[in-house]
Coordinates of C-alpha atoms in Angstrom, one line a residue:
Chain A
X1 CA -0.3 -0.2 -0.2
X2 CA 2.2 3.1 -0.9
X3 CA 0.3 5.1 -0.6
X4 CA 0.9 4.4 3.4
X5 CA 4.6 4.3 2.0
X6 CA 3.9 8.0 1.5
X7 CA 2.6 9.3 3.8
X8 CA 4.2 7.8 6.4
X9 CA 7.3 9.2 5.0
X10 CA 5.6 12.6 4.4
X11 CA 4.3 13.0 8.3
X12 CA 7.6 13.0 9.1
X13 CA 9.4 14.7 7.2
X14 CA 6.2 17.7 7.5
X15 CA 5.2 17.6 11.5
X16 CA 9.2 18.9 11.6
X17 CA 7.5 22.3 10.4
X18 CA 6.8 25.2 12.9
X19 CA 5.1 27.6 10.9
X20 CA 2.1 24.3 10.5
X21 CA 1.9 23.8 14.4
X22 CA 2.3 28.0 15.1
X23 CA -0.7 28.4 12.8
X24 CA -2.4 25.7 14.5
X25 CA -1.0 26.7 17.9
X26 CA -2.6 30.6 17.0
X27 CA -6.1 29.0 16.6
X28 CA -5.9 26.7 20.2
X29 CA -5.5 30.5 21.4
X30 CA -8.2 31.9 19.6
X31 CA -9.9 28.9 21.3
X32 CA -9.0 29.7 24.9
X33 CA -9.5 34.0 24.5
X34 CA -12.6 33.3 23.6
X35 CA -14.3 30.3 25.7
X36 CA -12.2 32.7 28.2
X37 CA -13.9 35.6 27.6
X38 CA -17.3 34.3 26.9
X39 CA -17.7 33.8 30.8
X40 CA -15.6 36.1 31.7
X41 CA -17.0 38.4 34.6
X42 CA -21.4 37.1 33.1
X43 CA -24.0 36.5 35.7
X44 CA -25.3 33.4 32.9
X45 CA -22.4 32.3 30.1
X46 CA -23.9 30.5 27.8
X47 CA -20.7 28.5 25.7
X48 CA -23.0 28.3 22.8
X49 CA -22.8 32.0 22.5
X50 CA -18.5 31.8 23.4
X51 CA -19.3 28.5 19.9
X52 CA -20.7 30.7 17.8
X53 CA -17.8 33.4 17.7
X54 CA -15.1 30.0 16.9
X55 CA -17.5 29.5 14.8
X56 CA -16.4 33.3 12.9
X57 CA -13.7 33.8 13.1
X58 CA -12.8 29.6 11.9
X59 CA -14.7 30.7 8.9
X60 CA -11.3 33.4 7.6
X61 CA -8.9 30.9 9.7
X62 CA -9.7 27.6 9.7
X63 CA -9.1 28.0 5.6
X64 CA -5.1 29.9 6.4
X65 CA -4.3 26.5 8.4
X66 CA -5.7 24.3 6.1
X67 CA -3.5 26.4 2.8
X68 CA -0.5 26.5 5.0
X69 CA 0.5 23.5 5.8
X70 CA -1.4 21.2 2.5
X71 CA -0.3 23.6 -0.1
X72 CA 3.5 22.8 -0.8
X73 CA 2.2 19.5 -0.4
X74 CA 3.4 18.6 -4.0
X75 CA 3.8 21.8 -6.0
X76 CA 7.2 22.4 -2.9
X77 CA 8.5 18.9 -4.3
X78 CA 8.5 19.3 -7.3
X79 CA 10.0 23.0 -7.9
X80 CA 13.0 21.6 -5.5
X81 CA 13.7 17.9 -7.9
X82 CA 12.2 15.7 -4.4
X83 CA 9.6 14.2 -6.7
X84 CA 12.1 12.5 -8.5
X85 CA 13.3 11.1 -5.8
X86 CA 9.2 9.8 -4.5
X87 CA 8.7 8.4 -8.0
X88 CA 11.4 6.2 -8.9
X89 CA 11.4 4.1 -6.3
X90 CA 7.3 2.3 -6.5
X91 CA 4.8 5.5 -5.8
X92 CA 2.4 6.1 -8.2
X93 CA 1.6 9.6 -8.6
X94 CA -2.1 8.7 -7.5
X95 CA 0.0 7.4 -4.4
X96 CA 2.4 11.6 -4.2
X97 CA -2.0 12.8 -4.2
X98 CA -3.3 10.6 -1.9
X99 CA -0.7 10.0 1.1
X100 CA -0.2 13.7 1.1
X101 CA -3.6 14.1 1.3
X102 CA -4.1 11.7 3.5
X103 CA -0.9 13.9 6.5
X104 CA -1.7 17.1 5.7
X105 CA -5.8 15.8 6.7
X106 CA -3.5 14.2 10.2
X107 CA -2.0 16.9 10.9
X108 CA -5.3 19.5 10.5
X109 CA -7.5 17.4 12.3
X110 CA -5.5 17.4 14.5
X111 CA -5.0 20.3 15.9
X112 CA -8.3 21.4 16.1
X113 CA -9.0 18.8 17.4
X114 CA -6.2 19.8 20.7
X115 CA -7.9 23.0 20.6
X116 CA -11.9 21.0 20.9
X117 CA -10.7 19.5 23.9
X118 CA -8.8 21.6 25.7
X119 CA -11.9 23.7 24.9
X120 CA -14.1 21.0 26.2
X121 CA -12.1 20.6 29.1
X122 CA -12.1 24.4 30.4
X123 CA -15.8 24.1 29.8
X124 CA -16.1 21.5 32.0
X125 CA -15.5 23.8 34.4
X126 CA -16.1 27.1 34.2
X127 CA -20.6 27.4 32.3
X128 CA -23.2 26.1 34.5
X129 CA -24.3 24.3 31.4
X130 CA -21.5 22.5 28.8
X131 CA -23.3 22.5 25.8
X132 CA -20.9 18.7 25.1
X133 CA -23.1 18.5 22.2
X134 CA -22.6 21.3 20.5
X135 CA -18.9 21.2 21.0
X136 CA -18.8 17.9 19.8
X137 CA -21.2 17.9 16.0
X138 CA -19.2 21.6 16.0
X139 CA -15.2 20.5 15.6
X140 CA -16.8 17.6 13.9
X141 CA -18.1 20.0 10.9
X142 CA -15.0 22.5 11.7
X143 CA -12.7 20.2 11.3
X144 CA -14.7 18.3 7.6
X145 CA -14.7 22.2 6.9
X146 CA -11.1 22.3 7.1
X147 CA -10.1 19.0 5.1
X148 CA -12.4 21.0 2.0
X149 CA -9.7 23.4 2.3
X150 CA -7.3 20.2 2.4
X151 CA -8.1 19.2 -0.8
X152 CA -8.4 22.8 -2.6
X153 CA -4.6 23.5 -1.4
X154 CA -3.9 19.1 -2.5
X155 CA -5.3 20.0 -6.0
X156 CA -4.2 23.5 -6.2
X157 CA -0.6 21.9 -5.5
X158 CA -1.1 18.5 -7.2
X159 CA -2.1 21.5 -11.2
X160 CA 1.2 23.3 -10.5
X161 CA 4.9 23.7 -11.4
X162 CA 6.0 25.8 -8.7
X163 CA 6.0 27.0 -5.0
X164 CA 4.6 30.9 -6.5
X165 CA 2.1 29.4 -8.4
X166 CA 0.5 26.7 -5.8
X167 CA 1.0 30.3 -3.4
X168 CA -1.2 32.9 -6.4
X169 CA -3.6 29.8 -6.7
X170 CA -4.3 28.9 -2.9
X171 CA -4.3 33.3 -2.1
X172 CA -6.1 33.2 -4.6
X173 CA -9.4 30.8 -3.8
X174 CA -8.7 32.2 -0.4
X175 CA -9.4 35.2 -1.2
X176 CA -12.6 34.5 -3.8
X177 CA -14.2 31.8 -1.3
X178 CA -13.6 32.9 2.1
X179 CA -12.8 36.4 2.5
X180 CA -15.1 37.7 0.4
X181 CA -17.9 35.0 1.3
X182 CA -17.0 36.4 4.5
X183 CA -17.9 39.9 4.2
X184 CA -20.5 40.5 0.8
X185 CA -19.3 40.3 -1.7
X186 CA -19.7 37.4 -3.5
X187 CA -23.5 36.6 -2.4
X188 CA -23.5 40.3 -4.4
X189 CA -22.0 39.6 -6.7
X190 CA -24.3 35.9 -7.3
X191 CA -27.2 38.3 -7.0
X192 CA -25.8 40.4 -9.5
X193 CA -25.1 37.9 -12.0
X194 CA -28.2 36.2 -11.9
X195 CA -30.6 38.6 -11.3
X196 CA -28.8 41.8 -12.5
X197 CA -27.4 40.1 -15.5
X198 CA -29.8 36.8 -16.3
X199 CA -33.1 38.5 -15.1
X200 CA -33.2 34.3 -13.8
X201 CA -35.4 36.4 -10.8
X202 CA -33.6 33.7 -7.9
X203 CA -34.9 34.4 -3.9
X204 CA -32.2 34.9 -2.0
X205 CA -32.6 31.5 -0.5
X206 CA -30.8 30.5 -4.3
X207 CA -28.9 33.4 -4.3
X208 CA -27.5 30.9 -1.0
X209 CA -27.4 27.9 -1.8
X210 CA -25.0 28.9 -5.0
X211 CA -23.3 30.7 -2.9
X212 CA -22.4 27.2 -1.2
X213 CA -21.4 25.6 -4.0
X214 CA -18.6 28.2 -5.1
X215 CA -17.2 28.6 -1.2
X216 CA -16.4 25.7 1.3
X217 CA -17.0 28.6 3.8
X218 CA -20.5 29.3 3.1
X219 CA -21.5 25.6 2.9
X220 CA -19.6 25.5 6.3
X221 CA -21.3 28.4 7.9
X222 CA -24.9 27.3 6.6
X223 CA -23.5 24.0 7.9
X224 CA -24.3 24.6 12.0
X225 CA -27.7 25.0 11.9
X226 CA -26.5 20.6 12.6
X227 CA -25.6 21.9 15.8
X228 CA -26.4 25.0 17.6
X229 CA -30.3 24.4 18.2
X230 CA -33.2 26.1 16.3
X231 CA -33.8 29.8 15.6
X232 CA -30.3 30.4 17.8
X233 CA -28.7 33.6 16.7
X234 CA -28.9 34.6 13.0
X235 CA -29.8 30.6 11.6
X236 CA -33.1 30.9 10.5
X237 CA -36.1 28.6 11.1
X238 CA -37.9 27.3 8.3
X239 CA -35.2 26.6 5.9
X240 CA -36.4 25.3 2.8
X241 CA -34.5 21.9 2.4
X242 CA -31.2 23.0 -0.1
X243 CA -30.4 25.2 3.2
X244 CA -30.6 22.5 5.4
X245 CA -27.6 21.2 7.5
X246 CA -27.9 17.5 5.1
X247 CA -27.7 19.2 2.0
X248 CA -24.7 21.2 3.3
X249 CA -22.9 18.5 4.5
X250 CA -23.4 17.0 1.2
X251 CA -21.8 20.3 0.0
X252 CA -18.9 19.8 2.6
X253 CA -18.1 15.9 1.2
X254 CA -18.4 17.6 -2.3
X255 CA -15.8 20.2 -1.7
X256 CA -13.0 17.1 -0.3
X257 CA -14.0 14.9 -3.2
X258 CA -14.2 16.8 -6.7
X259 CA -10.5 18.3 -5.9
X260 CA -8.8 16.1 -4.7
X261 CA -10.8 13.5 -8.8
X262 CA -9.4 17.7 -10.4
X263 CA -6.1 17.2 -8.3
X264 CA -4.9 13.1 -9.0
X265 CA -6.0 13.8 -12.3
X266 CA -4.1 17.4 -13.3
X267 CA -1.3 15.4 -11.8
X268 CA -1.4 12.4 -13.9
X269 CA -1.4 14.7 -17.3
X270 CA 2.0 16.9 -15.6
X271 CA 5.7 16.6 -17.4
X272 CA 7.6 16.5 -14.4
X273 CA 10.3 17.6 -15.8
Chain B
X1 CA 16.3 -8.6 -22.1
X2 CA 17.5 -5.6 -23.2
X3 CA 17.6 -3.4 -20.0
X4 CA 16.5 0.2 -22.1
X5 CA 15.2 0.1 -26.1
X6 CA 13.4 3.6 -27.2
X7 CA 11.5 3.7 -30.4
X8 CA 11.5 6.7 -32.2
X9 CA 11.2 8.9 -28.9
X10 CA 11.2 12.0 -29.2
X11 CA 9.5 15.5 -26.7
X12 CA 8.6 18.2 -28.8
X13 CA 8.5 21.4 -25.5
X14 CA 5.9 23.7 -27.9
X15 CA 6.2 24.5 -31.9
X16 CA 10.0 26.0 -31.5
X17 CA 11.5 23.3 -28.4
X18 CA 12.6 19.7 -29.5
X19 CA 14.0 18.5 -27.2
X20 CA 14.5 14.5 -27.9
X21 CA 14.7 14.0 -31.6
X22 CA 13.3 10.0 -33.2
X23 CA 16.0 8.2 -30.3
X24 CA 16.4 5.2 -31.7
X25 CA 18.3 3.9 -28.3
X26 CA 19.4 -0.3 -27.3
X27 CA 21.4 -0.2 -23.9
X28 CA 22.4 -4.8 -23.3
X29 CA 21.9 -6.1 -20.3
X30 CA 24.0 -5.8 -18.0
X31 CA 25.8 -3.6 -19.6
X32 CA 27.3 0.0 -18.7
X33 CA 26.3 2.5 -20.9
X34 CA 27.8 6.1 -20.8
X35 CA 25.6 8.1 -21.5
X36 CA 27.6 11.5 -23.0
X37 CA 26.3 15.2 -24.2
X38 CA 26.9 19.0 -23.5
X39 CA 24.6 20.3 -21.2
X40 CA 21.1 20.0 -22.8
X41 CA 21.4 17.7 -25.1
X42 CA 18.3 15.9 -23.9
X43 CA 19.9 12.9 -21.6
X44 CA 17.7 14.3 -19.1
X45 CA 14.6 14.2 -20.5
X46 CA 15.1 10.7 -22.5
X47 CA 15.5 10.0 -18.7
X48 CA 12.7 11.3 -17.9
X49 CA 10.5 9.8 -20.4
X50 CA 12.0 6.3 -18.8
X51 CA 11.2 6.8 -15.4
X52 CA 8.0 8.9 -16.9
X53 CA 8.4 11.4 -15.8
X54 CA 7.5 13.3 -19.0
X55 CA 5.6 11.7 -21.5
X56 CA 7.2 10.9 -25.0
X57 CA 4.9 13.2 -27.8
X58 CA 6.5 9.9 -30.8
X59 CA 8.0 6.8 -29.8
X60 CA 7.7 5.0 -27.4
X61 CA 10.6 3.5 -24.6
X62 CA 10.7 -0.1 -22.1
X63 CA 13.0 -0.8 -19.5
X64 CA 14.1 -4.1 -18.9
X65 CA 11.1 -5.2 -20.4
X66 CA 8.1 -3.7 -19.5
X67 CA 6.7 -0.5 -21.1
X68 CA 7.6 2.8 -19.6
X69 CA 5.1 4.2 -19.7
X70 CA 1.8 1.9 -18.5
X71 CA 4.5 -0.5 -16.3
X72 CA 6.2 2.2 -14.0
X73 CA 5.0 0.2 -10.7
X74 CA 6.8 -2.9 -11.0
X75 CA 9.8 -0.9 -12.9
X76 CA 9.8 1.1 -9.2
X77 CA 10.8 -1.7 -7.6
X78 CA 13.3 -3.3 -10.6
X79 CA 15.7 0.0 -11.0
X80 CA 18.1 2.6 -8.7
X81 CA 18.1 5.7 -9.6
X82 CA 20.0 9.0 -8.5
X83 CA 17.4 11.8 -10.4
X84 CA 19.8 14.5 -11.4
X85 CA 19.9 18.2 -9.6
X86 CA 17.0 17.1 -6.6
X87 CA 17.5 18.2 -3.3
X88 CA 16.5 15.7 -0.5
X89 CA 14.2 15.9 2.9
X90 CA 15.7 18.6 4.7
X91 CA 13.6 17.3 7.6
X92 CA 14.6 14.0 7.2
X93 CA 18.3 12.1 8.7
X94 CA 19.9 9.6 6.9
X95 CA 19.7 6.7 7.6
X96 CA 15.5 8.2 7.7
X97 CA 15.6 8.6 3.7
X98 CA 16.4 4.7 3.7
X99 CA 14.2 3.6 5.6
X100 CA 11.8 4.8 3.8
X101 CA 13.1 3.8 0.7
X102 CA 13.5 0.6 2.1
X103 CA 9.8 0.3 2.9
X104 CA 8.6 1.3 0.0
X105 CA 10.6 -1.1 -1.9
X106 CA 9.1 -4.0 0.7
X107 CA 13.1 -4.5 1.3
X108 CA 14.8 -5.9 3.7
X109 CA 18.5 -3.4 3.2
X110 CA 20.3 -2.3 5.6
X111 CA 20.6 1.0 5.8
X112 CA 24.7 1.3 7.9
X113 CA 25.6 -0.6 5.5
X114 CA 24.3 1.2 2.3
X115 CA 25.6 4.6 4.9
X116 CA 29.4 2.7 5.0
X117 CA 29.3 1.8 1.2
X118 CA 28.6 4.8 0.4
X119 CA 31.1 7.2 2.3
X120 CA 29.4 8.0 4.9
X121 CA 29.1 7.7 8.8
X122 CA 27.0 6.7 11.2
X123 CA 26.4 10.1 12.4
X124 CA 26.4 11.9 9.4
X125 CA 22.6 8.8 8.9
X126 CA 21.5 10.1 12.1
X127 CA 22.2 14.5 11.0
X128 CA 19.2 15.6 8.7
X129 CA 19.9 16.2 5.1
X130 CA 19.3 19.9 5.2
X131 CA 23.1 20.3 6.4
X132 CA 24.5 17.8 3.5
X133 CA 27.1 19.2 1.5
X134 CA 26.4 18.6 -2.3
X135 CA 28.6 15.8 -2.3
X136 CA 26.8 13.8 1.0
X137 CA 24.0 14.2 -0.5
X138 CA 24.7 12.9 -4.0
X139 CA 26.2 10.1 -1.8
X140 CA 23.0 9.2 0.2
X141 CA 20.9 9.7 -2.8
X142 CA 23.4 7.0 -4.6
X143 CA 22.9 4.8 -1.3
X144 CA 19.3 5.6 -2.1
X145 CA 19.7 3.9 -5.4
X146 CA 21.4 1.1 -4.6
X147 CA 18.3 -0.2 -1.7
X148 CA 17.0 -3.8 -3.5
X149 CA 19.9 -4.7 -5.1
X150 CA 18.1 -3.0 -8.4
X151 CA 18.7 -5.6 -11.7
X152 CA 19.5 -1.5 -13.2
X153 CA 20.9 1.3 -12.2
X154 CA 20.1 4.4 -13.7
X155 CA 22.6 7.7 -12.8
X156 CA 21.7 10.9 -14.4
X157 CA 24.9 13.2 -14.3
X158 CA 25.8 10.8 -10.8
X159 CA 29.6 12.4 -10.5
X160 CA 28.0 15.6 -10.2
X161 CA 28.5 18.4 -6.4
X162 CA 31.6 14.8 -5.5
X163 CA 34.7 15.2 -5.1
X164 CA 37.7 13.5 -6.9
X165 CA 37.4 11.5 -4.2
X166 CA 34.0 11.0 -4.3
X167 CA 33.9 10.8 -8.3
X168 CA 36.5 7.6 -7.6
X169 CA 34.9 5.6 -5.2
X170 CA 31.4 6.3 -7.0
X171 CA 32.4 4.5 -9.3
X172 CA 34.1 1.7 -8.0
X173 CA 30.8 0.5 -7.2
X174 CA 29.0 0.8 -10.3
X175 CA 32.2 -1.5 -11.3
X176 CA 31.0 -3.4 -8.1
X177 CA 27.6 -3.9 -9.4
X178 CA 27.9 -4.4 -13.0
X179 CA 30.1 -6.9 -11.7
X180 CA 27.3 -8.4 -9.7
X181 CA 25.7 -8.4 -13.6
X182 CA 23.3 -4.9 -12.6
X183 CA 23.4 -3.2 -16.1
X184 CA 24.0 0.6 -15.4
X185 CA 22.4 3.8 -17.6
X186 CA 24.7 7.0 -16.3
X187 CA 24.8 10.5 -17.9
X188 CA 27.7 12.8 -17.6
X189 CA 29.4 15.8 -19.9
X190 CA 32.4 14.6 -18.8
X191 CA 34.2 12.0 -21.0
X192 CA 37.5 12.0 -18.8
X193 CA 34.5 9.7 -16.4
X194 CA 33.2 7.1 -18.5
X195 CA 36.2 6.8 -19.5
X196 CA 37.0 4.0 -17.0
X197 CA 34.1 2.1 -16.3
X198 CA 31.7 2.1 -19.2
X199 CA 31.2 -1.1 -22.4
X200 CA 29.7 1.4 -24.0
X201 CA 28.5 5.3 -24.6
X202 CA 25.9 7.0 -26.7
X203 CA 26.8 10.5 -27.7
X204 CA 24.4 13.1 -27.6
X205 CA 24.1 16.6 -29.4
X206 CA 20.7 19.0 -29.8
X207 CA 18.1 16.0 -29.8
X208 CA 19.5 13.7 -32.0
X209 CA 22.2 10.9 -30.9
X210 CA 25.6 11.4 -33.0
X211 CA 27.3 8.5 -32.2
X212 CA 27.1 4.9 -30.2
X213 CA 30.5 2.7 -29.8
X214 CA 32.8 1.4 -27.4
X215 CA 35.1 5.2 -26.1
X216 CA 37.5 3.9 -28.4
X217 CA 36.0 3.5 -31.1
X218 CA 34.6 6.6 -31.0
X219 CA 38.0 8.3 -30.5
X220 CA 39.3 6.6 -33.5
X221 CA 35.9 7.6 -35.2
X222 CA 35.3 10.6 -34.1
X223 CA 39.5 11.9 -34.8
X224 CA 39.3 14.3 -31.9
X225 CA 43.3 15.3 -32.2
X226 CA 45.3 16.0 -29.1
X227 CA 45.0 19.5 -28.1
X228 CA 48.6 20.6 -26.0
X229 CA 49.0 24.0 -25.2
X230 CA 52.6 26.6 -24.6
X231 CA 53.4 29.1 -23.1
X232 CA 55.3 31.2 -24.5
X233 CA 57.6 34.6 -22.8
X234 CA 56.7 35.5 -27.2
X235 CA 55.0 35.1 -30.1
X236 CA 58.1 34.5 -32.0
X237 CA 57.4 35.0 -36.1
X238 CA 57.0 33.1 -38.9
X239 CA 55.8 29.9 -37.0
X240 CA 55.2 27.8 -39.3
X241 CA 54.2 25.1 -36.8
X242 CA 51.7 23.8 -38.6
X243 CA 54.2 23.3 -40.6
X244 CA 55.3 20.0 -38.8
X245 CA 53.9 16.3 -39.4
X246 CA 50.9 15.9 -37.3
X247 CA 49.7 18.9 -36.6
X248 CA 46.5 19.7 -37.8
X249 CA 45.5 23.1 -36.3
X250 CA 47.2 27.0 -34.8
X251 CA 45.9 28.5 -32.8
X252 CA 47.5 32.2 -30.9
X253 CA 46.7 34.0 -28.3
X254 CA 48.0 36.5 -25.6
X255 CA 51.2 34.2 -25.3
X256 CA 49.8 31.3 -25.4
X257 CA 49.9 29.0 -28.5
X258 CA 47.4 26.5 -28.5
X259 CA 48.5 23.1 -30.7
X260 CA 45.7 20.1 -31.5
X261 CA 47.9 17.6 -33.5
X262 CA 46.5 13.7 -34.9
X263 CA 48.3 12.1 -31.9
X264 CA 49.4 12.7 -28.7
X265 CA 53.0 11.9 -29.7
X266 CA 53.5 14.6 -32.1
X267 CA 53.0 16.6 -28.7
X268 CA 56.7 15.6 -27.5
X269 CA 58.2 17.7 -32.3
X270 CA 55.7 20.9 -30.7
X271 CA 57.1 21.2 -27.3
X272 CA 60.6 20.8 -29.5
X273 CA 59.6 23.4 -32.6
X274 CA 58.4 25.7 -30.5
X275 CA 61.4 25.6 -27.9
X276 CA 63.9 26.3 -30.8
X277 CA 62.4 30.1 -31.1
X278 CA 61.4 31.4 -27.4
X279 CA 61.4 30.2 -23.8
X280 CA 58.7 28.6 -23.0
X281 CA 57.4 29.1 -20.0
X282 CA 55.0 26.3 -19.2
X283 CA 53.0 23.8 -21.1
X284 CA 50.2 21.9 -20.5
X285 CA 48.4 18.8 -21.9
X286 CA 44.8 18.3 -21.6
X287 CA 42.5 15.2 -22.7
X288 CA 40.0 16.6 -25.7
X289 CA 36.9 17.7 -23.4
X290 CA 33.5 16.5 -25.0
X291 CA 33.0 20.2 -25.7
X292 CA 36.3 20.3 -28.4
X293 CA 34.6 16.6 -29.5
X294 CA 31.5 17.9 -30.6
X295 CA 33.7 21.2 -31.7
X296 CA 35.3 18.2 -33.7
X297 CA 32.8 16.4 -34.4
X298 CA 30.2 19.3 -36.3
X299 CA 32.3 21.6 -38.1
X300 CA 35.7 19.9 -38.9
X301 CA 33.7 18.6 -41.6
X302 CA 32.6 15.8 -41.4
X303 CA 28.4 16.4 -41.2
X304 CA 26.6 13.3 -42.6
X305 CA 23.5 13.1 -42.7
X306 CA 23.4 10.1 -41.6
X307 CA 23.5 11.7 -38.0
X308 CA 24.4 8.3 -35.8
X309 CA 28.0 6.5 -36.5
X310 CA 27.0 2.2 -35.7
X311 CA 30.6 1.4 -34.2
X312 CA 30.4 -2.4 -33.6
X313 CA 32.8 -3.6 -30.9

């Protein structure tokens, strides 16, 4: 099983990369701050509010963890030529893409789960009603969300021949699907394209669905209905089926599988000169 | 069985660059084959096609009788490769590199024995490869190629970065491997390097295989000449060195006279002739560099339409 041979060696390598642990530690710090200030000097502290704020922070920060961990996985080795050692021994190109995905997944998942574990222990200690169900579901959704960006970063890395292009591609993808989504222009752009230009008269809900297809960040934010109680904060009640959490899970899974498949396809065609 | 065979192998980049042009090459089983040519001649592109790093535009190749594109897994189990200009994993130690290759190939080699074989100490073996000199990295890369006692070694510029001792040691290991029946295919741009170990050589130039044969045969066939340079106090007029028997051409530059002789034995006549006319400060007698070889071959009025000169050994 040489996917695992690739993964095993890559894990030895990547776990010694300090930048990866740095961004992971930063996320853990956000978690600690939010959990701490969520209960500090408040008469009726709610962990749900702290988790809600964490989702907002994570919407843009989680992709950064994932992209930083994964964008150089393959392109970096193509630029340095190390990929030739990798492919001179019995590894296929598919093994390389999948093996890299496995290790970067492990590293990103570990850093998110450590953050949630520490946050969870403090929550049990500090909050009157710890809401561990929501906590666990949010941890799972956040890991899945991170993996969609790992898959995208691996795909970009597989399709580019140099560090600079992989970085450019990753930043562009992050900016469009995460930053522009969080601050609103993505939704406005879809509205403009579909309603003003094409005259399709689609509803806001339908726009939000298209937005989720374009942006894993949107799909993640819309999926949090699965973890929080109905109607919590800004989660609207009576959502149509295509904006329900379950549908968003399917969208997120597609964001995992499709980029990987495209990455493998591109990498298999590439000349590694 | 043949170790390597290519049929009309061609690689084009875009419309203008023809990296490898209609290459027909055969390396027999058990043979040590030197693949020569100046930088940019298409050697690495050819090797990259044999290893399926680069896909041919036309033609095909087999390695150990297996298709280079569709049977890569089996090929990669049975060959050892030292790629050119590839960096190692900075954060992994030499031992971790070797263990990784051993695991992936599924062999039971002893990493320490391999380290010793390529001249790395156990202490070197425990250091991350990021701190290695180019020569040490090359030794480790060579060690990784030796894992699993491969049937064929493909070495791309194996001596780059090595000092003379390292080059000598590498040649000895290559000779050892050849004695054990391993076929060796290695590229180089240094002619002298292949002399000691190769059964046969092939010369690439501008994407084409311009000659194959044993080194002796090729040197005879290409009629390289033997150059000698003399640094003199003053260049005498009417030296008439060209008139000397066996002197093919003469150039004079900044007080240095360079003569190309048909036979090395003519060199002494050149030295005598010049010494009679002026004071000789220094004498440099060099082997023919590959670049000179190519100049001789392509500019010396020996252009042949049939670009491949097959010299039977």
